[in-house]
mmCIF file of C-alpha atoms in Angstrom:
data_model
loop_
_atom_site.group_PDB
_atom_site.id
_atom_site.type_symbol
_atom_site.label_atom_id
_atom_site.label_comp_id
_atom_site.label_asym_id
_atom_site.label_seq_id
_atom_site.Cartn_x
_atom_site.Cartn_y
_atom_site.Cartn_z
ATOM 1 C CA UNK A 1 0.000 0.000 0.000
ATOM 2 C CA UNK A 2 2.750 2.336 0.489
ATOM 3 C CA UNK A 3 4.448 2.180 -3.006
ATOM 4 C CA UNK A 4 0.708 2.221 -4.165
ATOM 5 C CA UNK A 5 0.014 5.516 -2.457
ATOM 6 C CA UNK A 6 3.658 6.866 -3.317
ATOM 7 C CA UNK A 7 2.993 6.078 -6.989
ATOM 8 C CA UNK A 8 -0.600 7.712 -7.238
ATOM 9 C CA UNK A 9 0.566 10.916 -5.316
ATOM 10 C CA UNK A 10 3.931 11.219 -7.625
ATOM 11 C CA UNK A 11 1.569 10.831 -10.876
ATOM 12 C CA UNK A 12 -1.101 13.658 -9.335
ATOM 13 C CA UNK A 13 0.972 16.056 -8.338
ATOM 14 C CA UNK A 14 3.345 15.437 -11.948
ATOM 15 C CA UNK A 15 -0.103 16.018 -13.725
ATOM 16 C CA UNK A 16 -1.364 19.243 -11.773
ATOM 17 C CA UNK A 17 2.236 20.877 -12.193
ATOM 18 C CA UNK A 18 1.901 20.101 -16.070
ATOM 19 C CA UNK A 19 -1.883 21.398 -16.448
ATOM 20 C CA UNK A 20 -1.726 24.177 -13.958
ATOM 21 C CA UNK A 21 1.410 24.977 -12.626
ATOM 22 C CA UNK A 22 0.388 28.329 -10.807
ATOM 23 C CA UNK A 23 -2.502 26.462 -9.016
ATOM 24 C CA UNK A 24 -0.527 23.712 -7.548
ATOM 25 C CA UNK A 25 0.919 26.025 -4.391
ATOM 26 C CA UNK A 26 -2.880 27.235 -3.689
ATOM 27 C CA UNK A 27 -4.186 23.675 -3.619
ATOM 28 C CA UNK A 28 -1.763 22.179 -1.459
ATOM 29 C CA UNK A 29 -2.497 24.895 1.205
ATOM 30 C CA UNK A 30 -6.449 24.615 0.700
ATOM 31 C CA UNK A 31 -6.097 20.731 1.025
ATOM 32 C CA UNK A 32 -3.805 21.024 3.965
ATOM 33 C CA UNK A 33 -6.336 23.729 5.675
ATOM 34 C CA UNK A 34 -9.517 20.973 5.061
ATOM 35 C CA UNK A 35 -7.467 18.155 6.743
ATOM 36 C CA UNK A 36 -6.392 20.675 9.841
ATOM 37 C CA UNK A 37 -9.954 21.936 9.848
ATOM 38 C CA UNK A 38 -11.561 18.139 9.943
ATOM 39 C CA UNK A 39 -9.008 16.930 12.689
ATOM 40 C CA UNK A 40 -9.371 19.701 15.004
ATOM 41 C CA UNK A 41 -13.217 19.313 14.840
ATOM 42 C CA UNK A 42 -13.141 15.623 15.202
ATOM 43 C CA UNK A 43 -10.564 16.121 18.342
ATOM 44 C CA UNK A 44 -13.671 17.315 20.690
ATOM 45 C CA UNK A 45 -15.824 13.733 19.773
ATOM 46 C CA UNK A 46 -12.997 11.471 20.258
ATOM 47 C CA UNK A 47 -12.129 13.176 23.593
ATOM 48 C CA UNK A 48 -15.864 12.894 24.634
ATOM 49 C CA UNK A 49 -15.504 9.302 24.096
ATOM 50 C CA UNK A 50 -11.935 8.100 25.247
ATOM 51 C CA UNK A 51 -12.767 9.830 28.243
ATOM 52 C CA UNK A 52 -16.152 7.518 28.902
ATOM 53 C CA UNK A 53 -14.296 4.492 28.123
ATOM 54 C CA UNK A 54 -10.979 6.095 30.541
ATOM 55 C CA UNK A 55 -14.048 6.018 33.653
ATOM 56 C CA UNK A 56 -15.312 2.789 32.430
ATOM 57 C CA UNK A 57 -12.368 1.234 32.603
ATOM 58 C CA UNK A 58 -11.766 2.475 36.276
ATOM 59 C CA UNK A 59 -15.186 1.308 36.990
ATOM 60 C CA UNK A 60 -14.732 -2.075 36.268
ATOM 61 C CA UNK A 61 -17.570 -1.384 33.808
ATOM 62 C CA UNK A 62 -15.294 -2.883 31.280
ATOM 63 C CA UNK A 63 -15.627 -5.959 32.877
ATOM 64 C CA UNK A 64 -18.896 -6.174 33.226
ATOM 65 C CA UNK A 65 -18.918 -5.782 29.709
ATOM 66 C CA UNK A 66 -17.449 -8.535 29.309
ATOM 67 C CA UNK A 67 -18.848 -10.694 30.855
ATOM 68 C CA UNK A 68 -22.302 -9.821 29.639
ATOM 69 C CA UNK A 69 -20.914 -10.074 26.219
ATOM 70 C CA UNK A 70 -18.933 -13.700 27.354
ATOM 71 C CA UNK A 71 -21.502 -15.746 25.616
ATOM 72 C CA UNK A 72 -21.003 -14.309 22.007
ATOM 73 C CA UNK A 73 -17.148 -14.196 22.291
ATOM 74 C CA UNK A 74 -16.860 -17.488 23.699
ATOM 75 C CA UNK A 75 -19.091 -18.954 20.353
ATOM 76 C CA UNK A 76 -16.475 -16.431 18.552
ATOM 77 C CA UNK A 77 -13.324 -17.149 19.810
ATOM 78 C CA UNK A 78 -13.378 -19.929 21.839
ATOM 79 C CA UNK A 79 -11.714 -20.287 25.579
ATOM 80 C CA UNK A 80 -9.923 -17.056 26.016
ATOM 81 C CA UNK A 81 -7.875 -15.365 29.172
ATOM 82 C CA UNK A 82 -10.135 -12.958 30.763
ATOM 83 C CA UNK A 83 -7.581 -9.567 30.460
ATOM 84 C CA UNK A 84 -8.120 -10.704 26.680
ATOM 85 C CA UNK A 85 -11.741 -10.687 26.693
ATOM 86 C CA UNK A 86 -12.050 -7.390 28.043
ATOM 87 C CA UNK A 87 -9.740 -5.895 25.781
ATOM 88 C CA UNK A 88 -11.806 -7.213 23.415
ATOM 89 C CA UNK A 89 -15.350 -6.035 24.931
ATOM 90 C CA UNK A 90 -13.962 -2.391 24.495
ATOM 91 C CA UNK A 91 -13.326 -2.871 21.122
ATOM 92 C CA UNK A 92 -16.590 -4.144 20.088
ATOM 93 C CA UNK A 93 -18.090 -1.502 22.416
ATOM 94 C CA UNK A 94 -15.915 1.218 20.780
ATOM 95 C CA UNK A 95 -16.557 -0.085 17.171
ATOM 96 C CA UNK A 96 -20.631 -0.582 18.263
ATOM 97 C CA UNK A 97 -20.564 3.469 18.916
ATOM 98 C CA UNK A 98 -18.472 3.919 15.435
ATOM 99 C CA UNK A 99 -14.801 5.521 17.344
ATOM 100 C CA UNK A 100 -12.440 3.215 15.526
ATOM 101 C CA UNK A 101 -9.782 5.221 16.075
ATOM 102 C CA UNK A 102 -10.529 4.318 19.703
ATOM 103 C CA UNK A 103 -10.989 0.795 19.075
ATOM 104 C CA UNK A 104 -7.831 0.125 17.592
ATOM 105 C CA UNK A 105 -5.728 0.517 21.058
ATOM 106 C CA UNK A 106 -7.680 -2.250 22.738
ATOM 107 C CA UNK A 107 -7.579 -4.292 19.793
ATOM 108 C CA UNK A 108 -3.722 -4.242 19.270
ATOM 109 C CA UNK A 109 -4.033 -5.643 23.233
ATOM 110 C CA UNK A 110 -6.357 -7.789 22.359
ATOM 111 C CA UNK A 111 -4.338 -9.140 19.544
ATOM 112 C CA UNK A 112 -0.810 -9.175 21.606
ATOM 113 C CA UNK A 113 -2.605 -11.558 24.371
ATOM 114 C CA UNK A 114 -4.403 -13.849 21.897
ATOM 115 C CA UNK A 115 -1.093 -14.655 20.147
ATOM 116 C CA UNK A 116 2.217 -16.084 21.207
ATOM 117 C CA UNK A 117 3.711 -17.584 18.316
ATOM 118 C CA UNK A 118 4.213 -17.546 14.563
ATOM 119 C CA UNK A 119 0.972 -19.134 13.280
ATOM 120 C CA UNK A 120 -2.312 -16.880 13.506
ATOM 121 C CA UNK A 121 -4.982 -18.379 15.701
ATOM 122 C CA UNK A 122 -8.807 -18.905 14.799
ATOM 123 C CA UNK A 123 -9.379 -16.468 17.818
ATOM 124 C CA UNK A 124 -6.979 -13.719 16.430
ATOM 125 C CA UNK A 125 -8.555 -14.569 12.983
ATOM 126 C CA UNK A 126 -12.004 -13.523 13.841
ATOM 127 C CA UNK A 127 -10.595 -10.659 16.051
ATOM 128 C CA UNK A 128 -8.990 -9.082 13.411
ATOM 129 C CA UNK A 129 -12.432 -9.941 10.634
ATOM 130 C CA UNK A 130 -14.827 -8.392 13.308
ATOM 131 C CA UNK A 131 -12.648 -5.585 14.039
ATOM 132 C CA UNK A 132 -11.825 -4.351 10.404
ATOM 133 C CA UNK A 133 -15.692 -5.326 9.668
ATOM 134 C CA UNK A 134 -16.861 -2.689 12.310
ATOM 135 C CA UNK A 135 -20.265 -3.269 13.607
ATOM 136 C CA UNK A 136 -21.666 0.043 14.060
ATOM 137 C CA UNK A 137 -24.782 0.842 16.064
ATOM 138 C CA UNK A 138 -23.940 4.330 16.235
ATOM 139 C CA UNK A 139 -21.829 5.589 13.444
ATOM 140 C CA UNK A 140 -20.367 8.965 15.656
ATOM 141 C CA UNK A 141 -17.625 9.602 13.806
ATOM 142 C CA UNK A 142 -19.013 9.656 9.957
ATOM 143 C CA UNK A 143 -22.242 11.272 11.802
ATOM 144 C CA UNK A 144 -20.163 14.074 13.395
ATOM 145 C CA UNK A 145 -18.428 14.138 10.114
ATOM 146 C CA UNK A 146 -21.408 14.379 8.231
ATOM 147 C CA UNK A 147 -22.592 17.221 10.133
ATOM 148 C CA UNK A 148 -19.431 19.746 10.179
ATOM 149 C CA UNK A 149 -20.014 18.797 6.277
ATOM 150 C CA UNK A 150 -23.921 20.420 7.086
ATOM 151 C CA UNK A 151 -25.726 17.695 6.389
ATOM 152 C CA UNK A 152 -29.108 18.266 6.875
ATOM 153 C CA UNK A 153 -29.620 14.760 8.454
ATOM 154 C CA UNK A 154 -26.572 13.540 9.724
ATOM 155 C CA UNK A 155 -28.315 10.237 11.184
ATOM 156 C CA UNK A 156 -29.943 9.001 8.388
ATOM 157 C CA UNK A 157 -27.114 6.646 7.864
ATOM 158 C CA UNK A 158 -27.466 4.895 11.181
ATOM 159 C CA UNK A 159 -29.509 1.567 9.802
ATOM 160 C CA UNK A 160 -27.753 1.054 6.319
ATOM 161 C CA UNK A 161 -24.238 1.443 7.976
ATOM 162 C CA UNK A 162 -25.457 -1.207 10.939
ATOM 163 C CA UNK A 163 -26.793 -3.987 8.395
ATOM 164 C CA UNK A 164 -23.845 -3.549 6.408
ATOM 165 C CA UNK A 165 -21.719 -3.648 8.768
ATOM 166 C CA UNK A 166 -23.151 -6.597 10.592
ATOM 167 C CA UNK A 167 -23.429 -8.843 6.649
ATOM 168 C CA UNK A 168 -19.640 -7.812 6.588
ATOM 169 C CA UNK A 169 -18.986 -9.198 9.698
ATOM 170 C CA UNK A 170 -21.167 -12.484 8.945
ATOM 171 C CA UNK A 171 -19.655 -13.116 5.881
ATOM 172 C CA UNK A 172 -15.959 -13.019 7.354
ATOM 173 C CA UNK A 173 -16.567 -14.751 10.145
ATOM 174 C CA UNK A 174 -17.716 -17.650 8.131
ATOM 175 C CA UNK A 175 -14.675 -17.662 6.100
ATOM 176 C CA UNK A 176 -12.710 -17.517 9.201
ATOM 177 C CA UNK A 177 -14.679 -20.497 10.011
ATOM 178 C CA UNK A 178 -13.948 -22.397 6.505
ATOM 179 C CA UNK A 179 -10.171 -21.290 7.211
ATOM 180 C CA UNK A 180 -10.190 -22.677 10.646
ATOM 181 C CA UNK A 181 -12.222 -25.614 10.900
ATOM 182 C CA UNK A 182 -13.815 -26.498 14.346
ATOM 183 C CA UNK A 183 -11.849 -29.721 14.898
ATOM 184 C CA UNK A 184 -8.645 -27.961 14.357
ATOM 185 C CA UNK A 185 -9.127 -25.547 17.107
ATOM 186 C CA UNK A 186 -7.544 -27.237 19.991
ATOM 187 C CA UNK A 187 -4.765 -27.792 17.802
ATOM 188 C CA UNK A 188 -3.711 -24.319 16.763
ATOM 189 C CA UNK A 189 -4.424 -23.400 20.147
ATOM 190 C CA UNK A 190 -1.701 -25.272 21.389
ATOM 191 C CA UNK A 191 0.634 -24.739 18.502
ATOM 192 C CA UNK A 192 1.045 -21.189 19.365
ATOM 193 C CA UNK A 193 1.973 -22.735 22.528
ATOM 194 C CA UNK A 194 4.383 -24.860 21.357
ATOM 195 C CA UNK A 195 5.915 -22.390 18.637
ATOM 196 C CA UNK A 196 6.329 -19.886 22.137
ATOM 197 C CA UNK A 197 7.857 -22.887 24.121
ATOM 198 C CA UNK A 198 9.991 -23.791 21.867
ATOM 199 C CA UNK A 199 13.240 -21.174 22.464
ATOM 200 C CA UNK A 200 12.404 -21.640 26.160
ATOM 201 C CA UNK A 201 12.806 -25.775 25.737
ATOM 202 C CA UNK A 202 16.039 -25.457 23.627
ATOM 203 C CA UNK A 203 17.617 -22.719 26.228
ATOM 204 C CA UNK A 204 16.749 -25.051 29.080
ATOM 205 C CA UNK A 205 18.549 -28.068 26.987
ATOM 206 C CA UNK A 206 21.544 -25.990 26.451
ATOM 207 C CA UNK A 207 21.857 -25.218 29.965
ATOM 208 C CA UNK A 208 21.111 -28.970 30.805
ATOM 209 C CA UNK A 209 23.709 -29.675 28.006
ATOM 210 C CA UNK A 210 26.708 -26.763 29.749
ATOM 211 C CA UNK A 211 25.639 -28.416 33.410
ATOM 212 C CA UNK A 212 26.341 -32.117 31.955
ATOM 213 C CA UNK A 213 29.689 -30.306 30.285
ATOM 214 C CA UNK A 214 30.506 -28.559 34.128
ATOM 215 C CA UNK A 215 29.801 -31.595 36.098
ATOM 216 C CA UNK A 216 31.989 -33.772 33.777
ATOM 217 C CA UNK A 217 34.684 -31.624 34.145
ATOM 218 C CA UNK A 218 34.580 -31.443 37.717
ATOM 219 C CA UNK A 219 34.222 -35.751 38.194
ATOM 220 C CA UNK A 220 37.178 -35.694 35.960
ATOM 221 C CA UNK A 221 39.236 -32.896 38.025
ATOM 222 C CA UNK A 222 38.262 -35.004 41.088
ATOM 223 C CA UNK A 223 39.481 -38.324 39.756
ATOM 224 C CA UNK A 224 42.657 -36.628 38.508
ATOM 225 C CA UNK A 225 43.067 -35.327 42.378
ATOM 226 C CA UNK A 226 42.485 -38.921 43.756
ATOM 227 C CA UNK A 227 45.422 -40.773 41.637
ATOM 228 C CA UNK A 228 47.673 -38.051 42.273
ATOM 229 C CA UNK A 229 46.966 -38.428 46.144
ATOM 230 C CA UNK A 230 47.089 -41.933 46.305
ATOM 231 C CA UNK A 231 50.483 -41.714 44.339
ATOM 232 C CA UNK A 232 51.752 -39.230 46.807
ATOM 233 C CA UNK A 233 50.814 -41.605 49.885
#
């Protein structure tokens, strides 16, 4: 994606200093401007919400969450450690009320507790699908968005952006499921365990193997010291 967007920049900007050179400078600055303008707006909604989720974290509401939520993750993602699950009840919860940005935090610690070795699990398979899928009750950010733009109904979009959202997430959650069949699951849960084991098992053999080297040494300094005493007597 970066050489793509590198590429498609390079070409725009050769093409709009060939057609009109003494425009280029003006639209750089009005395009810049737009993206200040957008960001500074959007900074006021995004506090608003990181804020909530800051005081529902500190009232263990987060866990709560989670645990009225258990019963779809566990059909999701199978038999997970709790600090995972809530990390991943605030990032449904964030994507539910449309902050991505905000969801993205909880779902890299989602994602970092999920996964210990090489090989992606079904668990951080469907994490990933459901968070780039989005569910979206509430849509705040391309409603807030849509009103700076002055929309004169900024919420209309609330039920095609939920059941498209939600058919997204359907649909890659059963290919998930066709990537990661059922019986495999116990399997790839432990590989991850096995792949993260594995440095720790060969570190503890090479110690074994440098304690087998040490203690041979030391029986052969010792039978060494025996001959030469029972010389000497």
């Amino acid at each position: 994606m970066n050489i793509v967007w590198t590429v498609a920049t390079a070409v725009s900007l050769a093409v709009l200093l060939f057609v009109a050179p003494d425009k280029s400078l003006s639209v750089f600055i009005d395009g810049a401007e737009t993206a200040v303008g957008f960001g500074v707006k959007l900074i006021a909604v995004y506090c608003v919400w990181l804020g909530i989720f800051e005081i529902a974290d500190r009232c263990n509401a987060v866990q709560k969450l989670a645990k009225l939520l258990a019963p779809i993750n566990r059909l999701l993602y199978g038999k997970i450690e709790a600090e995972a699950a809530n990390y991943i009840a605030l990032n449904e919860a964030s994507n539910l009320l449309g902050v991505g940005n905000a969801a993205t935090p909880s779902a890299i610690e989602a994602i970092r507790r999920l996964e210990h070795g090489e090989t992606l699990s079904r668990a951080g398979a469907v994490l990933f699908v459901v968070n780039a899928s989005g569910v979206q009750l509430v849509p705040t950010t391309v409603i807030g968005l849509r009103a700076q733009a002055g929309s004169a109904s900024p919420s209309d979009i609330l039920l095609p952006t939920f059941i498209s959202t939600v058919l997204t997430a359907v649909v890659g959650i059963a290919l998930v499921c066709l990537a990661y069949p059922k019986r495999n699951e116990k399997t790839d849960t432990y590989r991850q365990s096995d792949d993260g084991n594995a440095h720790s098992a060969g570190k503890i053999t090479a110690e074994n193997g440098c304690l087998a080297s040490e203690n041979g040494v030391v029986k052969t300094a010792s039978k060494s010291m025996e001959k030469t005493n029972v010389g000497a007597g």
